[in-house]
Coordinates of C-alpha atoms and ligand atoms in Angstrom, one line a residue:
X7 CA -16.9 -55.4 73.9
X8 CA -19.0 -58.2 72.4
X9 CA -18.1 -59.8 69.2
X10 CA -21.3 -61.0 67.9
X11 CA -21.4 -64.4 65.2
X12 CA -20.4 -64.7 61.9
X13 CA -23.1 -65.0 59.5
X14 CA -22.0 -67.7 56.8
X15 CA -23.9 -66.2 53.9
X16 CA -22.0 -65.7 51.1
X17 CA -21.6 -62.0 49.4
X18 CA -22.7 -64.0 45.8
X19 CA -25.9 -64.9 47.6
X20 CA -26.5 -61.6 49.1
X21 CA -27.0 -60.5 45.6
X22 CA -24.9 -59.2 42.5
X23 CA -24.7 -61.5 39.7
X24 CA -28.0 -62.5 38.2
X25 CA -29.6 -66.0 38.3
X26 CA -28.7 -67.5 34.7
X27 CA -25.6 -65.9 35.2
X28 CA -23.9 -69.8 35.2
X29 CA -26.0 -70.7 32.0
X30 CA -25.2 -68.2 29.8
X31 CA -22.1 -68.5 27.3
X32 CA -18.7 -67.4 28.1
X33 CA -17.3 -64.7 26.0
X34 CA -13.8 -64.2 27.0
X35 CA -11.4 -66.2 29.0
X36 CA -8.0 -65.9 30.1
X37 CA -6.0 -68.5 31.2
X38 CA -3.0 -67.7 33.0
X39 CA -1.6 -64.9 30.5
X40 CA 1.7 -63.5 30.8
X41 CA 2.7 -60.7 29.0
X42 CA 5.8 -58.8 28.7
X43 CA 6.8 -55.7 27.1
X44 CA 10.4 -56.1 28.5
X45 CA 12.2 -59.4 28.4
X46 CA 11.9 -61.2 31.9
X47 CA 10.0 -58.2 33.0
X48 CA 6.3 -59.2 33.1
X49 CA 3.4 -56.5 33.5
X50 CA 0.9 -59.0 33.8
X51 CA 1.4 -62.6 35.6
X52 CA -0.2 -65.9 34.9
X53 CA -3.4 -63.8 34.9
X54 CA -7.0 -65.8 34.8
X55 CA -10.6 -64.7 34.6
X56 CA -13.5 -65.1 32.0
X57 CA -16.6 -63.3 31.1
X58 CA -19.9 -64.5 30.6
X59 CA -22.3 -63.1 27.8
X60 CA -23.9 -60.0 29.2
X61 CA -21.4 -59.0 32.2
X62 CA -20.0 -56.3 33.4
X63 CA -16.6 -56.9 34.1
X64 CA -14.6 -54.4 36.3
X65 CA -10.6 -54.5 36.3
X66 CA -10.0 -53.0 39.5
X67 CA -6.4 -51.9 41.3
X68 CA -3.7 -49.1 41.2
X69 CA -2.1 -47.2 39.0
X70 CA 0.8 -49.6 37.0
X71 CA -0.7 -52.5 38.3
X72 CA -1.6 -53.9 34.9
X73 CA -4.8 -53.1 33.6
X74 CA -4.3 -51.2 30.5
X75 CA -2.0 -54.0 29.5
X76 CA -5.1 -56.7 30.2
X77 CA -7.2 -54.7 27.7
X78 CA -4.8 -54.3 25.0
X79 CA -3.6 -58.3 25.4
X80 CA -7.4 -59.2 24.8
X81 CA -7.6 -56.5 21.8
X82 CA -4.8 -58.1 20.3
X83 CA -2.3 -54.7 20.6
X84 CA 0.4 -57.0 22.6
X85 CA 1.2 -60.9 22.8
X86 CA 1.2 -62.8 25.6
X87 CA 4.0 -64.6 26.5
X88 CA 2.5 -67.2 28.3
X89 CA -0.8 -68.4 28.8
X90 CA -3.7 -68.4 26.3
X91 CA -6.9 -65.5 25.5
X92 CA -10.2 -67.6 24.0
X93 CA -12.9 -65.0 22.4
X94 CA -16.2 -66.8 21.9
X95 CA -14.4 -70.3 22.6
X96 CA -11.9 -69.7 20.2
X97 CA -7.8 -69.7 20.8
X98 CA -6.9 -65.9 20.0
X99 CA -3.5 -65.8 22.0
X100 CA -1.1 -67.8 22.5
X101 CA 2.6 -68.1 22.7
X102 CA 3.0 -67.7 18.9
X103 CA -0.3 -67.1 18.3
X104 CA -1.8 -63.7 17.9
X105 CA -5.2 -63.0 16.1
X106 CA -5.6 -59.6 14.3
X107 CA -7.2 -56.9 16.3
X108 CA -9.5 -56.5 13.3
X109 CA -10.8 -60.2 13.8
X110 CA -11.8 -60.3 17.0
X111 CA -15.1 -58.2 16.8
X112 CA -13.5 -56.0 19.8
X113 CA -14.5 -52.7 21.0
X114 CA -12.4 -50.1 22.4
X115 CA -13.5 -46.5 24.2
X116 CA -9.9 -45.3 25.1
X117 CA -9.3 -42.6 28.0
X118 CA -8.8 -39.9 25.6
X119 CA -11.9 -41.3 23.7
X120 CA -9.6 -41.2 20.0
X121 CA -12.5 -39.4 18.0
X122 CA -11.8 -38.4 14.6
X123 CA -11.2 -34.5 14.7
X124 CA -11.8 -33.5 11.3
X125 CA -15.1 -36.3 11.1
X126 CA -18.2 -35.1 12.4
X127 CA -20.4 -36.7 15.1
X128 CA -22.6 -39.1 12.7
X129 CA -19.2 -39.8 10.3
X130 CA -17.3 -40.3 13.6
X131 CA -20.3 -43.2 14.5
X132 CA -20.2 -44.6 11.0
X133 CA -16.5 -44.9 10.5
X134 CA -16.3 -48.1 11.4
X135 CA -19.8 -49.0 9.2
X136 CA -17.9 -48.5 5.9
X137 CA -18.3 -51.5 4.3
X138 CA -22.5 -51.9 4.7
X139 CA -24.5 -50.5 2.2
X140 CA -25.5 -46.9 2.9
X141 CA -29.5 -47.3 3.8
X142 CA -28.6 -49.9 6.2
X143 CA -25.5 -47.7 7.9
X144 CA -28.0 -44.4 8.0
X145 CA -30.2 -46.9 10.3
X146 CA -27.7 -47.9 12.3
X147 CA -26.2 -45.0 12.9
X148 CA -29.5 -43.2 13.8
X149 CA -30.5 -45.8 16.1
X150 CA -27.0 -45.5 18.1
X151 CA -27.3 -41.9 17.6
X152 CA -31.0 -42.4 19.6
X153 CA -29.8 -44.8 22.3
X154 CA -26.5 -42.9 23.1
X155 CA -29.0 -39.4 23.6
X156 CA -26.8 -37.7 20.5
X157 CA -29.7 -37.2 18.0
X158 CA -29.5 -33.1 17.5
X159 CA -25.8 -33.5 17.9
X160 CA -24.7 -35.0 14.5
X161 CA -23.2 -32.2 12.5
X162 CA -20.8 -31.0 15.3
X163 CA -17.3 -31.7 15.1
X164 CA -15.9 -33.2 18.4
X165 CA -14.4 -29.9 19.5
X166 CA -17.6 -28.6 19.6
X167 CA -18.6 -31.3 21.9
X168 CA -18.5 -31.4 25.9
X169 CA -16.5 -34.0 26.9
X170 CA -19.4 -36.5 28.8
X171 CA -20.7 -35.9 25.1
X172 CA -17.4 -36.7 23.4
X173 CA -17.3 -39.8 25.7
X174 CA -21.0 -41.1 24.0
X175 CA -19.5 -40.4 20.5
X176 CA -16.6 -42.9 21.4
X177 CA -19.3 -45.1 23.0
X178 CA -21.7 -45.1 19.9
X179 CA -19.4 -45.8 17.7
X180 CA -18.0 -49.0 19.3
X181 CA -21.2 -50.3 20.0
X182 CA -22.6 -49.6 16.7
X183 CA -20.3 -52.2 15.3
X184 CA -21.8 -54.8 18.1
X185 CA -18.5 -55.7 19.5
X186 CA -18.4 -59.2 21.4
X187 CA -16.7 -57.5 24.1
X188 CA -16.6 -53.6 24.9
X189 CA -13.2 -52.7 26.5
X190 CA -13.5 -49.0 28.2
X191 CA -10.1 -47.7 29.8
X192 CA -10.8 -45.3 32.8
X193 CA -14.3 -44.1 30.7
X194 CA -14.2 -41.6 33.7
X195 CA -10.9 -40.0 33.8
X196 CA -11.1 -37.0 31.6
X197 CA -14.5 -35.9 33.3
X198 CA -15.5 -33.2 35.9
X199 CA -15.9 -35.2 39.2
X200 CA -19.3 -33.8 39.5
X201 CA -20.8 -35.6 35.7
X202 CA -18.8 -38.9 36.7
X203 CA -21.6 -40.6 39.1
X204 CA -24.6 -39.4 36.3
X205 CA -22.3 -40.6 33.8
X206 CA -21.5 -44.0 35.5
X207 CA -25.7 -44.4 35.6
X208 CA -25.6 -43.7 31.9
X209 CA -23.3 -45.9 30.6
X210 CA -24.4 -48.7 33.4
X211 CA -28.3 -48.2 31.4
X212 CA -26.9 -48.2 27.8
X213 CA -24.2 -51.0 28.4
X214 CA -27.6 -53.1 30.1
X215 CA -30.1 -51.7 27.5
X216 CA -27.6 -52.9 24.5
X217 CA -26.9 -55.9 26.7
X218 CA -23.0 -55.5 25.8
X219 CA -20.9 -57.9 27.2
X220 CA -18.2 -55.1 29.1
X221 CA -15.3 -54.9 30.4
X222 CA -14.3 -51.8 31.8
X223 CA -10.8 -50.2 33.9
X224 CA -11.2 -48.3 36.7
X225 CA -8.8 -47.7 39.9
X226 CA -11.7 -46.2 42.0
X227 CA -13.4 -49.4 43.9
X228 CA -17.0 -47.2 44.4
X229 CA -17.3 -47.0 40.9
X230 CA -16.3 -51.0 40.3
X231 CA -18.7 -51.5 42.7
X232 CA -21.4 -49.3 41.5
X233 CA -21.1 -50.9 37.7
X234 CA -19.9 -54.1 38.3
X235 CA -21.4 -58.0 37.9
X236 CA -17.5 -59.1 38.8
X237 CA -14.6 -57.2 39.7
X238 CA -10.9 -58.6 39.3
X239 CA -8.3 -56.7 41.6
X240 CA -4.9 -56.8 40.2
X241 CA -1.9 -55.7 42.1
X242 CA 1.7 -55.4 41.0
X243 CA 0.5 -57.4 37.7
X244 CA -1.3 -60.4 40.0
X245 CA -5.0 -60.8 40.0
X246 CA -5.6 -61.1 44.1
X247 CA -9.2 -61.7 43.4
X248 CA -12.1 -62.3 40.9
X249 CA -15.6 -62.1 42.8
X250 CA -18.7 -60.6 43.5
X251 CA -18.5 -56.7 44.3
X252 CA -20.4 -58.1 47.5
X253 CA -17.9 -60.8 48.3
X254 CA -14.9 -58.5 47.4
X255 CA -15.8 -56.4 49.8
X256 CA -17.0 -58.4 52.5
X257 CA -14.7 -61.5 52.3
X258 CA -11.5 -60.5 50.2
X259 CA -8.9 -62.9 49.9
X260 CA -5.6 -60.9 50.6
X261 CA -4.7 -58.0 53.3
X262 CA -3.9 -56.0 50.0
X263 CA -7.8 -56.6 48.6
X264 CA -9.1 -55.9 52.0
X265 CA -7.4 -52.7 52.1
X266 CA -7.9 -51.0 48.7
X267 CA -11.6 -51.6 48.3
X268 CA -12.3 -49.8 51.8
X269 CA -11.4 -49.0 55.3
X270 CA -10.0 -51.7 56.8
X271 CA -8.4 -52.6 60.1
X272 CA -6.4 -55.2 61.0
X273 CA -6.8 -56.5 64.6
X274 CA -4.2 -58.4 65.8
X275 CA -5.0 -61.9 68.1
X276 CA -3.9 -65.4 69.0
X277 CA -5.7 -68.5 68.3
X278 CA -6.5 -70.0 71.6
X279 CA -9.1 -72.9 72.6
X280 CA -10.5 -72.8 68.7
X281 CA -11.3 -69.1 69.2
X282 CA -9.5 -66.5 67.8
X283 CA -8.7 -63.6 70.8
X284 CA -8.4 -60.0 70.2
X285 CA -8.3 -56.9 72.4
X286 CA -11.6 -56.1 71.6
X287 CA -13.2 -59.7 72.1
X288 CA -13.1 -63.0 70.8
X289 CA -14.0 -64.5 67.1
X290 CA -14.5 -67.8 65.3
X291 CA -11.5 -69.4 63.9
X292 CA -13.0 -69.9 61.0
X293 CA -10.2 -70.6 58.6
X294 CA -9.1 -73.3 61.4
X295 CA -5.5 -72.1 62.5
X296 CA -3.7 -74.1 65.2
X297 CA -3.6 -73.0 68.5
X298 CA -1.0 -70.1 69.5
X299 CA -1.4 -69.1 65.5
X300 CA -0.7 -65.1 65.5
X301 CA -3.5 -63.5 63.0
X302 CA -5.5 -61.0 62.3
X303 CA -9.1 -60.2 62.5
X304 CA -9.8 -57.6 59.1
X305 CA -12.7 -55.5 60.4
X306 CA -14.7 -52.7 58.5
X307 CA -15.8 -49.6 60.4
X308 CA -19.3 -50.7 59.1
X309 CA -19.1 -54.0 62.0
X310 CA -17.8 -52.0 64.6
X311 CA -20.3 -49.6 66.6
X312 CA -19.7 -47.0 69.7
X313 CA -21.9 -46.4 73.1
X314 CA -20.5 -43.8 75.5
X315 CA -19.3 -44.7 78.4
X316 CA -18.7 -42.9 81.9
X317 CA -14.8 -43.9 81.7
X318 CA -12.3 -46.0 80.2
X319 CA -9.4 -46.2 78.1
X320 CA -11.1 -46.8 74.6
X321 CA -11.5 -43.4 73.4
X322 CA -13.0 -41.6 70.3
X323 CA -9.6 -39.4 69.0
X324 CA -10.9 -38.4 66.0
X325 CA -14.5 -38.0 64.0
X326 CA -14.9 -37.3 60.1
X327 CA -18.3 -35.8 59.5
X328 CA -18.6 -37.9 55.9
X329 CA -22.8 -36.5 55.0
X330 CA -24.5 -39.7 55.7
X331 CA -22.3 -40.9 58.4
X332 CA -19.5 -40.0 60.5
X333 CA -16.7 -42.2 60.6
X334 CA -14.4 -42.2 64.3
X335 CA -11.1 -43.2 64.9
X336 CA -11.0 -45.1 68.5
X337 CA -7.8 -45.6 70.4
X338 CA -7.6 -48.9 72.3
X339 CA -5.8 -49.1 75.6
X340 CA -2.9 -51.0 73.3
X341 CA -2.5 -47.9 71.1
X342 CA -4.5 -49.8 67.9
X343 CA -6.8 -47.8 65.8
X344 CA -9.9 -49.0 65.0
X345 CA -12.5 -47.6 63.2
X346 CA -16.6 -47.0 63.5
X347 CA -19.1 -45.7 61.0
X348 CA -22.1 -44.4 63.0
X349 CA -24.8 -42.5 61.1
X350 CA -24.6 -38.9 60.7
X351 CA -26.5 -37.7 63.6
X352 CA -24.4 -39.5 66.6
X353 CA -22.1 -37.4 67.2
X354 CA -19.2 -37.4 70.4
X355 CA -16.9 -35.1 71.3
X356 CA -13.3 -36.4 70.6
X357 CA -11.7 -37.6 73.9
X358 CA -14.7 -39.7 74.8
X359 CA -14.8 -42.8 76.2
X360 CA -16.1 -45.2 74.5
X361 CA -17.4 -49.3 74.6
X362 CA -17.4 -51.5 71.3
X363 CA -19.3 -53.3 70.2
X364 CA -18.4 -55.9 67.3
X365 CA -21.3 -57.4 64.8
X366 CA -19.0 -58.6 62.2
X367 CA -21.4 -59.9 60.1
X368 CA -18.3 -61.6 57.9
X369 CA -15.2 -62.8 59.7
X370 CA -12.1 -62.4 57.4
X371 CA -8.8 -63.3 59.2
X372 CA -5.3 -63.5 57.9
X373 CA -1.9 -64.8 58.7
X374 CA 0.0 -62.0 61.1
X375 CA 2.7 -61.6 58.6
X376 CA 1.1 -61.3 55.4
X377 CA -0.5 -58.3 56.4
X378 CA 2.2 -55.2 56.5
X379 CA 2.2 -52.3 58.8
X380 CA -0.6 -49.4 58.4
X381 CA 1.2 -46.4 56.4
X382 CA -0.4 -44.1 59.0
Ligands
ADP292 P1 -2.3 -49.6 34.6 O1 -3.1 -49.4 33.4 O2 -2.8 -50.5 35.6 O3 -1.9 -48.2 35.2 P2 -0.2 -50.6 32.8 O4 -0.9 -51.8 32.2 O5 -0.3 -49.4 31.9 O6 -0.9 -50.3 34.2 O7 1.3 -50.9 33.1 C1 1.7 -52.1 33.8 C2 3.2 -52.1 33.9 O8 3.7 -52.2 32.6 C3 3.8 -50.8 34.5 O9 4.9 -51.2 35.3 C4 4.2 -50.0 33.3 O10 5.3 -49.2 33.6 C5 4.6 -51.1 32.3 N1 4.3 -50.7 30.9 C6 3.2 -50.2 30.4 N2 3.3 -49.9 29.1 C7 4.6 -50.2 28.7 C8 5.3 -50.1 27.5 N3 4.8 -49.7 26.4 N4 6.6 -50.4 27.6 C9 7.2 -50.8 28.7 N5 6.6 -50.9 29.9 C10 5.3 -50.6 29.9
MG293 MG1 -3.9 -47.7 32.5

């Protein structure tokens, strides 16, 4: 059992966010927004995060946890009760202050995309172009029509459409009023599993190609990941962390974070002579806790590989063939669970014994009590 070094790299140096990502100019920012829809009953708490010109924002976290209510605070559909929204540097809530939906220049693509029955695809697109002379709204709408792959589809009413092409409509005709910020509820939800991940490369292209500033709802954490520059977890109406996709998944900041975006286990240990000790080897104490501090060691089955061994008490007790990998369930000799992706083609009969070995390439520990008991 050898726990190999930390690496200190960061996750926002591994990669994610662009270069000029600092430079360029902040679209949105919340500061510490409350809102309410029943007095004393907030859905969303002293919530903060901003987002620069360009980005793809993910809201991330369960169902109820708040996200539906971020979108429609920064739309303008519900006040805040505390805290303040800025669009392009400019106050738009505030206790008491509440700009119009229609003047903040926001797009919406709502879960059950809200198309215009009795409008057909190219008066769906141009409903929102009304006030421009017709010439210049016939360009527009052509060009959207072109860039959202709809041109041949115009004359069809939306109940002639599939819904991945129902979803473009809704798409196309938010961005064809070049919205400062795109807000997209659950895009996915109403689609067959299978069209999701072609889908998620669509929009991911046309959301880059348009170079729309985006923020968009999701409760799956591979498809925050997948679309995301930043992703901002929320839990019972709390934002646990705003990060990297990298860095939330490597180094996340609560047991709750740690848990949601992936497999996670937490290894209990003591800290003792600066080094944290665990039953399956020893770590760096990186956080600096004092000595006898009960923590644990979060470790992803990613870090933790398997070598058979003639006998012992660490055993394989379950495998899950997952395609490119299969992911084992190891019982230590204390009765913890640990888990250990190994690629697809190792595989060991259940019952075998097993050594570990540890290459955590990111050390994340926690305080013992912040971290509840495994459901399972
Ligand atoms: P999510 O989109 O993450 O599933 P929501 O933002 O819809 O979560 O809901 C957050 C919380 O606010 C939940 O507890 C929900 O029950 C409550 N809530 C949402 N909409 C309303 C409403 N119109 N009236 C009262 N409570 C609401
Ligand atoms: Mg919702």
């Amino acid at each position: 059992m050898r726990p190999i070094g930390a690496d200190q790299k960061t996750a926002a140096q591994a990669g994610g966010v662009s270069s000029d990502e600092g430079t360029r100019p902040m679209v949105l920012e919340l500061r510490k927004v409350t809102c309410a829809y029943e007095v004393g009953r907030a859905a969303i708490s002293e919530v903060s995060f901003s987002v620069r010109e360009g980005e793809i924002l993910c809201l991330l976290g369960p169902s109820g946890c708040g996200k539906t209510t971020t979108l429609r605070v920064i739309a303008g559909f519900e006040p805040v009760v505390e805290g303040e929204v800025y669009l392009e540097g400019h106050l738009a809530s505030a206790p008491g202050v509440l700009l119009p939906t229609e003047r903040r220049r926001v797009g919406m693509v709502f879960q059950e995309y809200a198309l215009f029955p009795h409008l057909r695809v190219v008066e769906n697109i141009a409903f929102g172009l009304r006030d421009l002379p017709s010439v210049q709204r016939e360009t527009q709408v052509h060009a959207m029509l072109a860039m959202t792959g709809l041109t041949g589809l115009e004359r069809r009413y939306p109940h002639e459409l599939s819904g991945g092409q129902q979803q473009r409509v809704a798409l196309a005709r938010a961005l064809v009023q070049k919205p400062v910020v795109l807000l997209l509820d659950e895009p996915f939800s109403n689609l067959d599993p299978d069209m999701t991940r072609k889908m998620r490369e669509d929009l991911h292209d046309l959301l880059r190609r348009t170079k729309t500033t985006a923020i968009l709802v999701t409760h799956d954490h591979e498809e925050a990941f997948a679309l995301a520059d930043r992703v901002a977890v929320l839990n019972n109406g709390c934002l646990e962390q705003f990060d990297t996709p990298e860095a939330i998944y490597h180094t996340p900041s609560t047991p709750f974070v740690a848990d949601f975006v992936g497999q996670a286990d937490f290894i209990p240990g003591i800290v003792e002579n600066g080094k944290v000790v665990t039953e399956i080897g020893e770590f760096p104490n990186q956080v600096g806790y004092h000595g006898g501090a009960r923590v644990v060691v979060m470790i992803r089955p990613d870090d933790v590989h398997i070598a058979p061994l003639a006998n012992g008490a660490t055993r394989i007790l379950a495998r899950q063939f997952r395609g490119s990998e299969n992911l084992y369930t190891i019982g230590l000799p204390s009765g913890q669970v640990v888990h250990s992706s190994e690629v697809s083609t190792s595989v060991y009969p259940v019952g075998t014994p097993v050594e570990l070995q540890v290459i955590a390439t990111h050390i994340v520990l926690f305080e013992q009590d912040r971290v509840r008991p495994p459901d399972r």
